[in-house]
GROMACS .gro file of C-alpha atoms in nm:
model
  478
    1UNK     CA    1   2.743  -0.649  -0.830
    2UNK     CA    2   2.482  -0.480  -1.021
    3UNK     CA    3   2.265  -0.620  -1.246
    4UNK     CA    4   2.152  -0.437  -1.552
    5UNK     CA    5   1.859  -0.284  -1.395
    6UNK     CA    6   2.018  -0.101  -1.144
    7UNK     CA    7   1.912  -0.414  -0.798
    8UNK     CA    8   2.156  -0.592  -0.665
    9UNK     CA    9   2.219  -1.000  -0.763
   10UNK     CA   10   1.984  -1.204  -0.589
   11UNK     CA   11   2.229  -1.417  -0.538
   12UNK     CA   12   2.462  -1.193  -0.392
   13UNK     CA   13   2.233  -1.018  -0.142
   14UNK     CA   14   2.108  -1.395  -0.032
   15UNK     CA   15   2.493  -1.492   0.080
   16UNK     CA   16   2.524  -1.177   0.247
   17UNK     CA   17   2.204  -1.264   0.452
   18UNK     CA   18   2.209  -1.624   0.521
   19UNK     CA   19   2.596  -1.722   0.378
   20UNK     CA   20   2.707  -1.986   0.114
   21UNK     CA   21   2.504  -2.304   0.226
   22UNK     CA   22   2.188  -2.150   0.342
   23UNK     CA   23   2.141  -1.929  -0.030
   24UNK     CA   24   2.258  -2.220  -0.220
   25UNK     CA   25   1.916  -2.397  -0.030
   26UNK     CA   26   1.717  -2.097  -0.100
   27UNK     CA   27   1.821  -2.065  -0.492
   28UNK     CA   28   1.751  -2.490  -0.538
   29UNK     CA   29   1.461  -2.420  -0.365
   30UNK     CA   30   1.361  -2.165  -0.564
   31UNK     CA   31   1.441  -2.343  -0.909
   32UNK     CA   32   1.182  -2.611  -0.822
   33UNK     CA   33   0.850  -2.380  -0.726
   34UNK     CA   34   0.935  -2.168  -1.084
   35UNK     CA   35   0.828  -2.503  -1.204
   36UNK     CA   36   0.453  -2.446  -1.141
   37UNK     CA   37   0.455  -2.068  -1.132
   38UNK     CA   38   0.257  -1.927  -1.427
   39UNK     CA   39   0.087  -1.609  -1.336
   40UNK     CA   40  -0.164  -1.388  -1.510
   41UNK     CA   41  -0.089  -1.112  -1.770
   42UNK     CA   42   0.061  -0.794  -1.628
   43UNK     CA   43  -0.067  -0.532  -1.625
   44UNK     CA   44   0.101  -0.148  -1.572
   45UNK     CA   45  -0.013   0.144  -1.387
   46UNK     CA   46  -0.056   0.470  -1.524
   47UNK     CA   47  -0.214   0.775  -1.460
   48UNK     CA   48  -0.557   0.564  -1.524
   49UNK     CA   49  -0.559   0.347  -1.190
   50UNK     CA   50  -0.717   0.458  -0.874
   51UNK     CA   51  -0.728   0.129  -0.646
   52UNK     CA   52  -1.060   0.085  -0.486
   53UNK     CA   53  -0.933  -0.107  -0.153
   54UNK     CA   54  -1.200  -0.259   0.052
   55UNK     CA   55  -1.137  -0.507   0.337
   56UNK     CA   56  -1.294  -0.820   0.266
   57UNK     CA   57  -1.401  -0.874   0.587
   58UNK     CA   58  -1.689  -0.594   0.612
   59UNK     CA   59  -1.847  -0.859   0.315
   60UNK     CA   60  -2.060  -1.134   0.482
   61UNK     CA   61  -2.449  -1.286   0.364
   62UNK     CA   62  -2.526  -1.575   0.570
   63UNK     CA   63  -2.475  -1.912   0.377
   64UNK     CA   64  -2.249  -1.693   0.151
   65UNK     CA   65  -1.859  -1.611   0.163
   66UNK     CA   66  -1.723  -1.306   0.179
   67UNK     CA   67  -1.563  -1.223  -0.167
   68UNK     CA   68  -1.890  -1.387  -0.356
   69UNK     CA   69  -2.100  -1.061  -0.157
   70UNK     CA   70  -1.809  -0.812  -0.199
   71UNK     CA   71  -1.823  -0.939  -0.589
   72UNK     CA   72  -2.180  -0.827  -0.593
   73UNK     CA   73  -2.153  -0.500  -0.428
   74UNK     CA   74  -1.836  -0.469  -0.695
   75UNK     CA   75  -2.100  -0.570  -0.980
   76UNK     CA   76  -2.310  -0.241  -0.916
   77UNK     CA   77  -1.974  -0.011  -1.010
   78UNK     CA   78  -1.983   0.237  -1.328
   79UNK     CA   79  -1.755   0.016  -1.579
   80UNK     CA   80  -1.428   0.137  -1.581
   81UNK     CA   81  -1.479   0.351  -1.302
   82UNK     CA   82  -1.224   0.210  -1.100
   83UNK     CA   83  -0.955   0.007  -1.264
   84UNK     CA   84  -0.797  -0.151  -0.918
   85UNK     CA   85  -0.840  -0.326  -0.608
   86UNK     CA   86  -0.628  -0.305  -0.302
   87UNK     CA   87  -0.747  -0.628  -0.125
   88UNK     CA   88  -0.632  -0.557   0.285
   89UNK     CA   89  -0.560  -0.894   0.428
   90UNK     CA   90  -0.789  -1.230   0.283
   91UNK     CA   91  -0.573  -1.472   0.431
   92UNK     CA   92  -0.622  -1.740   0.700
   93UNK     CA   93  -0.673  -1.681   1.035
   94UNK     CA   94  -0.759  -1.309   1.007
   95UNK     CA   95  -1.002  -1.180   1.210
   96UNK     CA   96  -1.224  -0.876   1.172
   97UNK     CA   97  -1.154  -0.712   1.505
   98UNK     CA   98  -0.879  -0.505   1.675
   99UNK     CA   99  -0.623  -0.426   1.362
  100UNK     CA  100  -0.417  -0.626   1.618
  101UNK     CA  101  -0.671  -0.903   1.569
  102UNK     CA  102  -0.633  -0.819   1.193
  103UNK     CA  103  -0.285  -0.917   1.181
  104UNK     CA  104  -0.345  -1.217   1.347
  105UNK     CA  105  -0.226  -1.454   1.001
  106UNK     CA  106  -0.223  -1.849   1.067
  107UNK     CA  107  -0.112  -1.906   0.695
  108UNK     CA  108  -0.002  -1.678   0.431
  109UNK     CA  109  -0.048  -1.943   0.152
  110UNK     CA  110  -0.444  -1.925   0.191
  111UNK     CA  111  -0.753  -1.754   0.187
  112UNK     CA  112  -0.958  -1.772   0.528
  113UNK     CA  113  -1.263  -1.957   0.364
  114UNK     CA  114  -1.482  -1.765   0.553
  115UNK     CA  115  -1.401  -1.547   0.218
  116UNK     CA  116  -1.366  -1.803  -0.018
  117UNK     CA  117  -1.078  -1.943  -0.176
  118UNK     CA  118  -0.805  -1.814  -0.422
  119UNK     CA  119  -1.088  -1.882  -0.737
  120UNK     CA  120  -1.267  -1.618  -0.583
  121UNK     CA  121  -0.935  -1.362  -0.570
  122UNK     CA  122  -0.884  -1.467  -0.936
  123UNK     CA  123  -1.209  -1.370  -1.086
  124UNK     CA  124  -1.161  -0.981  -0.942
  125UNK     CA  125  -0.867  -1.023  -1.101
  126UNK     CA  126  -1.023  -1.057  -1.419
  127UNK     CA  127  -1.164  -0.745  -1.382
  128UNK     CA  128  -0.911  -0.552  -1.161
  129UNK     CA  129  -0.548  -0.489  -1.191
  130UNK     CA  130  -0.493  -0.669  -0.814
  131UNK     CA  131  -0.334  -0.512  -0.494
  132UNK     CA  132  -0.274  -0.693  -0.215
  133UNK     CA  133  -0.130  -0.643   0.137
  134UNK     CA  134   0.121  -0.955   0.229
  135UNK     CA  135   0.170  -0.905   0.684
  136UNK     CA  136   0.575  -1.038   0.627
  137UNK     CA  137   0.664  -1.045   1.088
  138UNK     CA  138   0.498  -1.323   1.207
  139UNK     CA  139   0.246  -1.558   1.292
  140UNK     CA  140  -0.073  -1.648   1.463
  141UNK     CA  141   0.068  -1.866   1.790
  142UNK     CA  142  -0.342  -2.036   1.636
  143UNK     CA  143  -0.114  -2.134   1.387
  144UNK     CA  144   0.058  -2.480   1.258
  145UNK     CA  145   0.397  -2.342   1.257
  146UNK     CA  146   0.401  -2.227   1.588
  147UNK     CA  147   0.247  -2.531   1.777
  148UNK     CA  148   0.511  -2.682   1.561
  149UNK     CA  149   0.776  -2.486   1.728
  150UNK     CA  150   0.630  -2.588   2.059
  151UNK     CA  151   0.654  -2.899   2.001
  152UNK     CA  152   1.024  -2.816   1.935
  153UNK     CA  153   0.967  -2.984   1.550
  154UNK     CA  154   1.258  -2.887   1.276
  155UNK     CA  155   1.288  -2.657   1.076
  156UNK     CA  156   1.022  -2.433   1.316
  157UNK     CA  157   1.151  -2.484   1.585
  158UNK     CA  158   1.421  -2.178   1.505
  159UNK     CA  159   1.085  -2.045   1.273
  160UNK     CA  160   0.968  -1.741   1.560
  161UNK     CA  161   1.265  -1.474   1.682
  162UNK     CA  162   1.291  -1.654   2.105
  163UNK     CA  163   1.506  -1.620   2.400
  164UNK     CA  164   1.591  -1.869   2.669
  165UNK     CA  165   1.402  -1.729   2.987
  166UNK     CA  166   1.698  -1.587   3.255
  167UNK     CA  167   1.669  -1.781   3.598
  168UNK     CA  168   1.518  -1.469   3.738
  169UNK     CA  169   1.168  -1.526   3.466
  170UNK     CA  170   1.179  -1.198   3.377
  171UNK     CA  171   1.063  -1.074   3.048
  172UNK     CA  172   1.215  -0.748   2.856
  173UNK     CA  173   0.935  -0.557   2.688
  174UNK     CA  174   0.767  -0.764   2.363
  175UNK     CA  175   0.832  -1.097   2.488
  176UNK     CA  176   0.554  -1.367   2.569
  177UNK     CA  177   0.668  -1.665   2.753
  178UNK     CA  178   0.512  -2.008   2.597
  179UNK     CA  179   0.616  -2.337   2.729
  180UNK     CA  180   0.805  -2.563   2.450
  181UNK     CA  181   0.941  -2.913   2.492
  182UNK     CA  182   1.290  -2.750   2.517
  183UNK     CA  183   1.165  -2.490   2.793
  184UNK     CA  184   1.054  -2.193   2.863
  185UNK     CA  185   1.138  -1.958   2.610
  186UNK     CA  186   1.045  -1.626   2.535
  187UNK     CA  187   0.923  -1.551   2.172
  188UNK     CA  188   0.928  -1.165   2.005
  189UNK     CA  189   0.577  -1.054   2.019
  190UNK     CA  190   0.600  -0.705   1.887
  191UNK     CA  191   0.188  -0.721   1.831
  192UNK     CA  192   0.078  -0.791   2.100
  193UNK     CA  193   0.026  -1.170   2.184
  194UNK     CA  194  -0.139  -1.406   1.999
  195UNK     CA  195   0.108  -1.304   1.738
  196UNK     CA  196   0.468  -1.452   1.692
  197UNK     CA  197   0.704  -1.261   1.487
  198UNK     CA  198   0.948  -1.476   1.259
  199UNK     CA  199   1.324  -1.509   1.225
  200UNK     CA  200   1.411  -1.382   0.966
  201UNK     CA  201   1.769  -1.501   0.984
  202UNK     CA  202   1.668  -1.837   0.922
  203UNK     CA  203   1.679  -1.905   0.549
  204UNK     CA  204   1.364  -2.161   0.580
  205UNK     CA  205   1.195  -1.865   0.635
  206UNK     CA  206   1.258  -1.643   0.358
  207UNK     CA  207   1.149  -1.906   0.165
  208UNK     CA  208   0.811  -1.935   0.342
  209UNK     CA  209   0.773  -1.551   0.289
  210UNK     CA  210   0.862  -1.546  -0.100
  211UNK     CA  211   0.679  -1.811  -0.168
  212UNK     CA  212   0.386  -1.599   0.012
  213UNK     CA  213   0.496  -1.296  -0.246
  214UNK     CA  214   0.432  -1.600  -0.565
  215UNK     CA  215   0.136  -1.741  -0.455
  216UNK     CA  216  -0.034  -1.384  -0.444
  217UNK     CA  217   0.139  -1.308  -0.809
  218UNK     CA  218   0.054  -1.672  -0.993
  219UNK     CA  219  -0.327  -1.566  -0.806
  220UNK     CA  220  -0.350  -1.205  -0.970
  221UNK     CA  221  -0.139  -0.987  -0.765
  222UNK     CA  222   0.016  -0.673  -0.929
  223UNK     CA  223   0.099  -0.476  -0.626
  224UNK     CA  224   0.192  -0.613  -0.342
  225UNK     CA  225   0.208  -0.379  -0.021
  226UNK     CA  226   0.446  -0.523   0.210
  227UNK     CA  227   0.281  -0.360   0.576
  228UNK     CA  228   0.520  -0.314   0.867
  229UNK     CA  229   0.815  -0.330   0.713
  230UNK     CA  230   1.016  -0.138   0.925
  231UNK     CA  231   0.995  -0.429   1.212
  232UNK     CA  232   1.087  -0.706   0.983
  233UNK     CA  233   1.396  -0.747   1.101
  234UNK     CA  234   1.506  -0.715   1.483
  235UNK     CA  235   1.809  -0.586   1.617
  236UNK     CA  236   1.938  -0.717   1.959
  237UNK     CA  237   1.882  -0.342   2.089
  238UNK     CA  238   1.543  -0.340   1.939
  239UNK     CA  239   1.652  -0.130   1.655
  240UNK     CA  240   1.396  -0.056   1.301
  241UNK     CA  241   1.497   0.056   0.984
  242UNK     CA  242   1.846  -0.193   1.043
  243UNK     CA  243   2.061  -0.251   0.742
  244UNK     CA  244   1.978  -0.646   0.752
  245UNK     CA  245   1.565  -0.502   0.712
  246UNK     CA  246   1.683  -0.345   0.382
  247UNK     CA  247   1.910  -0.612   0.251
  248UNK     CA  248   1.540  -0.829   0.272
  249UNK     CA  249   1.398  -0.564   0.117
  250UNK     CA  250   1.648  -0.554  -0.171
  251UNK     CA  251   1.682  -0.937  -0.204
  252UNK     CA  252   1.298  -0.957  -0.286
  253UNK     CA  253   1.287  -0.695  -0.471
  254UNK     CA  254   1.562  -0.858  -0.717
  255UNK     CA  255   1.420  -1.230  -0.766
  256UNK     CA  256   1.124  -1.086  -0.848
  257UNK     CA  257   1.240  -0.836  -1.055
  258UNK     CA  258   1.434  -1.090  -1.234
  259UNK     CA  259   1.081  -1.369  -1.170
  260UNK     CA  260   0.780  -1.108  -1.263
  261UNK     CA  261   0.940  -0.775  -1.331
  262UNK     CA  262   0.570  -0.659  -1.371
  263UNK     CA  263   0.498  -0.702  -1.042
  264UNK     CA  264   0.532  -0.342  -0.833
  265UNK     CA  265   0.660  -0.335  -0.440
  266UNK     CA  266   0.489  -0.105  -0.180
  267UNK     CA  267   0.603  -0.073   0.153
  268UNK     CA  268   0.420   0.096   0.443
  269UNK     CA  269   0.668   0.146   0.713
  270UNK     CA  270   0.399   0.060   1.027
  271UNK     CA  271   0.537   0.400   1.179
  272UNK     CA  272   0.437   0.710   1.216
  273UNK     CA  273   0.763   0.933   1.240
  274UNK     CA  274   0.708   1.315   1.075
  275UNK     CA  275   0.970   1.186   0.770
  276UNK     CA  276   0.898   0.777   0.746
  277UNK     CA  277   1.203   0.572   0.626
  278UNK     CA  278   1.030   0.499   0.261
  279UNK     CA  279   1.324   0.186   0.157
  280UNK     CA  280   1.320   0.287  -0.185
  281UNK     CA  281   1.733   0.299  -0.178
  282UNK     CA  282   1.813   0.455  -0.518
  283UNK     CA  283   1.503   0.415  -0.691
  284UNK     CA  284   1.577   0.045  -0.868
  285UNK     CA  285   1.669  -0.113  -0.586
  286UNK     CA  286   1.440  -0.156  -0.305
  287UNK     CA  287   1.030  -0.100  -0.299
  288UNK     CA  288   0.871   0.065  -0.693
  289UNK     CA  289   0.684   0.304  -0.466
  290UNK     CA  290   0.668   0.369  -0.107
  291UNK     CA  291   0.352   0.489   0.157
  292UNK     CA  292   0.348   0.863   0.330
  293UNK     CA  293   0.151   0.816   0.599
  294UNK     CA  294   0.194   1.184   0.721
  295UNK     CA  295   0.181   1.311   0.389
  296UNK     CA  296  -0.227   1.195   0.474
  297UNK     CA  297  -0.238   1.275   0.783
  298UNK     CA  298  -0.163   1.675   0.681
  299UNK     CA  299  -0.441   1.585   0.370
  300UNK     CA  300  -0.687   1.469   0.631
  301UNK     CA  301  -0.609   1.752   0.896
  302UNK     CA  302  -0.663   1.968   0.602
  303UNK     CA  303  -1.021   1.866   0.511
  304UNK     CA  304  -1.141   1.887   0.988
  305UNK     CA  305  -0.926   2.232   1.001
  306UNK     CA  306  -0.997   2.454   0.651
  307UNK     CA  307  -0.613   2.455   0.628
  308UNK     CA  308  -0.397   2.268   0.417
  309UNK     CA  309  -0.028   2.469   0.512
  310UNK     CA  310   0.082   2.142   0.695
  311UNK     CA  311   0.022   1.964   0.333
  312UNK     CA  312   0.167   2.216   0.133
  313UNK     CA  313   0.471   2.224   0.340
  314UNK     CA  314   0.467   1.820   0.353
  315UNK     CA  315   0.412   1.787  -0.028
  316UNK     CA  316   0.621   2.119  -0.120
  317UNK     CA  317   0.930   1.854   0.063
  318UNK     CA  318   0.862   1.518  -0.062
  319UNK     CA  319   1.194   1.457  -0.259
  320UNK     CA  320   1.220   1.106  -0.466
  321UNK     CA  321   1.589   1.008  -0.596
  322UNK     CA  322   1.435   0.937  -0.979
  323UNK     CA  323   1.156   0.903  -1.131
  324UNK     CA  324   1.115   0.504  -1.095
  325UNK     CA  325   0.993   0.562  -0.820
  326UNK     CA  326   0.661   0.748  -0.687
  327UNK     CA  327   0.446   0.750  -0.378
  328UNK     CA  328   0.092   0.536  -0.293
  329UNK     CA  329  -0.098   0.700  -0.132
  330UNK     CA  330  -0.373   0.551   0.126
  331UNK     CA  331  -0.602   0.808   0.112
  332UNK     CA  332  -0.799   0.920   0.446
  333UNK     CA  333  -1.099   0.805   0.562
  334UNK     CA  334  -1.393   0.990   0.443
  335UNK     CA  335  -1.712   0.795   0.566
  336UNK     CA  336  -1.877   1.053   0.798
  337UNK     CA  337  -1.728   1.332   0.562
  338UNK     CA  338  -1.943   1.577   0.404
  339UNK     CA  339  -1.985   1.530  -0.007
  340UNK     CA  340  -1.851   1.889  -0.042
  341UNK     CA  341  -1.536   1.817   0.210
  342UNK     CA  342  -1.521   1.423   0.049
  343UNK     CA  343  -1.487   1.598  -0.281
  344UNK     CA  344  -1.222   1.833  -0.208
  345UNK     CA  345  -1.055   1.595  -0.003
  346UNK     CA  346  -1.044   1.323  -0.251
  347UNK     CA  347  -0.942   1.558  -0.559
  348UNK     CA  348  -0.595   1.698  -0.358
  349UNK     CA  349  -0.527   1.357  -0.302
  350UNK     CA  350  -0.574   1.203  -0.646
  351UNK     CA  351  -0.365   1.540  -0.773
  352UNK     CA  352  -0.087   1.442  -0.592
  353UNK     CA  353   0.167   1.209  -0.799
  354UNK     CA  354   0.163   0.845  -0.665
  355UNK     CA  355  -0.049   0.570  -0.726
  356UNK     CA  356  -0.369   0.643  -0.514
  357UNK     CA  357  -0.649   0.438  -0.297
  358UNK     CA  358  -0.952   0.486  -0.192
  359UNK     CA  359  -1.178   0.306   0.053
  360UNK     CA  360  -1.503   0.137  -0.075
  361UNK     CA  361  -1.637   0.175   0.272
  362UNK     CA  362  -1.651   0.578   0.193
  363UNK     CA  363  -1.897   0.542  -0.124
  364UNK     CA  364  -2.146   0.240   0.046
  365UNK     CA  365  -2.473   0.408   0.288
  366UNK     CA  366  -2.631   0.117   0.543
  367UNK     CA  367  -2.893  -0.061   0.371
  368UNK     CA  368  -3.074  -0.299   0.595
  369UNK     CA  369  -2.851  -0.585   0.742
  370UNK     CA  370  -2.607  -0.494   0.402
  371UNK     CA  371  -2.454  -0.180   0.226
  372UNK     CA  372  -2.511  -0.087  -0.109
  373UNK     CA  373  -2.282   0.237  -0.281
  374UNK     CA  374  -2.424   0.516  -0.251
  375UNK     CA  375  -2.518   0.756  -0.579
  376UNK     CA  376  -2.448   1.063  -0.435
  377UNK     CA  377  -2.088   0.990  -0.303
  378UNK     CA  378  -1.975   0.803  -0.600
  379UNK     CA  379  -2.081   1.109  -0.828
  380UNK     CA  380  -1.915   1.296  -0.653
  381UNK     CA  381  -1.608   1.140  -0.696
  382UNK     CA  382  -1.707   0.993  -1.034
  383UNK     CA  383  -1.567   1.265  -1.278
  384UNK     CA  384  -1.275   1.295  -1.057
  385UNK     CA  385  -1.122   0.923  -1.163
  386UNK     CA  386  -1.275   0.979  -1.524
  387UNK     CA  387  -1.086   1.387  -1.587
  388UNK     CA  388  -0.723   1.174  -1.387
  389UNK     CA  389  -0.739   0.898  -1.652
  390UNK     CA  390  -0.723   1.143  -1.960
  391UNK     CA  391  -0.459   1.351  -1.834
  392UNK     CA  392  -0.131   1.219  -1.822
  393UNK     CA  393   0.001   1.488  -1.620
  394UNK     CA  394  -0.143   1.288  -1.380
  395UNK     CA  395   0.114   0.988  -1.499
  396UNK     CA  396   0.240   0.853  -1.067
  397UNK     CA  397   0.597   0.883  -1.184
  398UNK     CA  398   0.529   1.247  -1.363
  399UNK     CA  399   0.649   1.556  -1.179
  400UNK     CA  400   0.508   1.808  -0.922
  401UNK     CA  401   0.517   2.149  -0.832
  402UNK     CA  402   0.373   2.275  -0.526
  403UNK     CA  403   0.280   2.637  -0.458
  404UNK     CA  404   0.160   2.792  -0.203
  405UNK     CA  405  -0.145   2.960  -0.267
  406UNK     CA  406  -0.206   3.094   0.135
  407UNK     CA  407  -0.322   2.886   0.406
  408UNK     CA  408  -0.687   2.690   0.294
  409UNK     CA  409  -0.597   2.655  -0.047
  410UNK     CA  410  -0.368   2.315  -0.183
  411UNK     CA  411  -0.212   2.401  -0.524
  412UNK     CA  412  -0.013   2.161  -0.739
  413UNK     CA  413   0.119   2.196  -1.058
  414UNK     CA  414   0.167   1.840  -1.163
  415UNK     CA  415   0.357   1.765  -1.510
  416UNK     CA  416   0.363   1.475  -1.776
  417UNK     CA  417   0.688   1.195  -1.765
  418UNK     CA  418   0.732   1.359  -2.119
  419UNK     CA  419   0.701   1.690  -2.041
  420UNK     CA  420   0.385   1.731  -2.307
  421UNK     CA  421   0.127   1.804  -2.015
  422UNK     CA  422  -0.001   1.955  -1.759
  423UNK     CA  423  -0.270   2.036  -1.489
  424UNK     CA  424  -0.290   2.292  -1.261
  425UNK     CA  425  -0.466   2.214  -0.973
  426UNK     CA  426  -0.631   2.400  -0.705
  427UNK     CA  427  -0.845   2.277  -0.378
  428UNK     CA  428  -1.009   2.491  -0.122
  429UNK     CA  429  -1.105   2.363   0.214
  430UNK     CA  430  -1.285   2.663   0.353
  431UNK     CA  431  -1.604   2.700   0.300
  432UNK     CA  432  -1.574   3.022   0.176
  433UNK     CA  433  -1.441   3.171  -0.130
  434UNK     CA  434  -1.037   3.245  -0.167
  435UNK     CA  435  -0.862   3.510  -0.360
  436UNK     CA  436  -0.523   3.348  -0.530
  437UNK     CA  437  -0.240   3.551  -0.651
  438UNK     CA  438  -0.285   3.559  -1.100
  439UNK     CA  439   0.045   3.570  -1.138
  440UNK     CA  440   0.138   3.307  -0.894
  441UNK     CA  441  -0.044   3.069  -1.058
  442UNK     CA  442   0.090   3.227  -1.484
  443UNK     CA  443   0.470   3.267  -1.344
  444UNK     CA  444   0.390   2.830  -1.205
  445UNK     CA  445   0.210   2.723  -1.544
  446UNK     CA  446   0.273   2.964  -1.811
  447UNK     CA  447  -0.106   2.999  -1.845
  448UNK     CA  448  -0.329   3.310  -1.816
  449UNK     CA  449  -0.608   3.095  -1.944
  450UNK     CA  450  -0.744   2.706  -1.885
  451UNK     CA  451  -1.032   2.538  -1.894
  452UNK     CA  452  -1.162   2.338  -1.540
  453UNK     CA  453  -1.074   1.966  -1.655
  454UNK     CA  454  -1.346   1.839  -1.405
  455UNK     CA  455  -1.641   2.108  -1.571
  456UNK     CA  456  -1.465   2.203  -1.894
  457UNK     CA  457  -1.539   2.601  -1.775
  458UNK     CA  458  -1.288   2.861  -1.903
  459UNK     CA  459  -1.058   3.052  -1.579
  460UNK     CA  460  -0.877   3.346  -1.644
  461UNK     CA  461  -0.562   3.352  -1.449
  462UNK     CA  462  -0.509   3.706  -1.505
  463UNK     CA  463  -0.564   3.913  -1.190
  464UNK     CA  464  -0.691   3.805  -0.901
  465UNK     CA  465  -0.886   3.450  -0.926
  466UNK     CA  466  -1.128   3.394  -0.705
  467UNK     CA  467  -1.128   3.029  -0.540
  468UNK     CA  468  -1.520   2.907  -0.432
  469UNK     CA  469  -1.578   2.759  -0.101
  470UNK     CA  470  -1.463   2.386  -0.132
  471UNK     CA  471  -1.394   2.400  -0.526
  472UNK     CA  472  -1.142   2.183  -0.644
  473UNK     CA  473  -1.054   2.307  -0.967
  474UNK     CA  474  -0.773   2.061  -1.187
  475UNK     CA  475  -0.675   2.356  -1.522
  476UNK     CA  476  -0.557   2.291  -1.842
  477UNK     CA  477  -0.423   2.472  -2.138
  478UNK     CA  478  -0.781   2.588  -2.261
   0.00000   0.00000   0.00000
């Protein structure tokens, strides 16, 4: 059945996933959990929100925890420049190493002691709208849960995906052999040895995952990104995007809509397919924000090649089921980009419909054994952020019309949800000036003269428009 918000009833989905008895177990556990659930006040997300993405493990200082050092760096930011902070995984067991190491969580309910504690997270939430990653796929083989699995202690004896090893001792791909109290077992290790996949066919695993989300929310999370979501449920043939995976996401969405309706869910599939499965369902029953990784790859390609045609084609093909969902844009790594390239790439990324995030590491420069904010790089982005905040056309749920304005140019018209404001955004990824057909622009936006939101200068759109090298123009009615 459907609820008024259009999401499936959570009890119905839980029974589809786990059957009546286990669904009742989850509901009883949740009722008890909510007796001490007290999240901070809600914050809405709009065009003023550009998130600063941070890996807390990059910040360390002798005698200080990482989140304290991070807070000191953030204190140097101009007030109000970034409204949100996206914290990459900070949980117990995370190590700053390879991409596989960064997934080796021992406990999703605890902060890595080297970084600090939940009190430090909550303090960040007093200043910023917080987004948090929650990697629900698996736990470290060093975790207490996995050690209990090896000892075959209920309920952990069924906590991880596994199978009995055959007489020939052969292991299928992505399985790792472990000696347990019940004999040798093959455990699924999608992301490599050292990480064991959780088994979401077990109600206790769903309980643990939901507890992790609730813990983040009561410590300030307003947006939660589910990472590598395509791998949450594995089929016997190793397939991805299984119906059970979508049901799992729908169950989490339906429950959170009832418990914390202000919290938005985002999904990162963990795949680099040309067109990802976005887990947005019908727009009401899965995640609020989908991450379009290939689109950001094309944005980076435009920066590196000076050719925006791939970006134009991909952005023009984006189609969402309704205006209740949008995209989450993790902008490309730009730490090595020259300031002109940095600015035009950020301008194009920030102009796209969706909620964008900019890496803090792209705005830092080395200082001694640590980092400090680079004033020049910060200045290159500051006016973009301020202009975006004042223009309702950049609302994450507003419309966008992508124009084919020539190989080096990415052109997009943004329109506010109430259709009252628009911004025509032109970005030249070439170092050379280029000409754009003014008739194309006038036909799209209806403006013959416009004002650049970034410089305040007037622009005549009639006839031939010359866009300087690496220029980024955000134009509105003059």
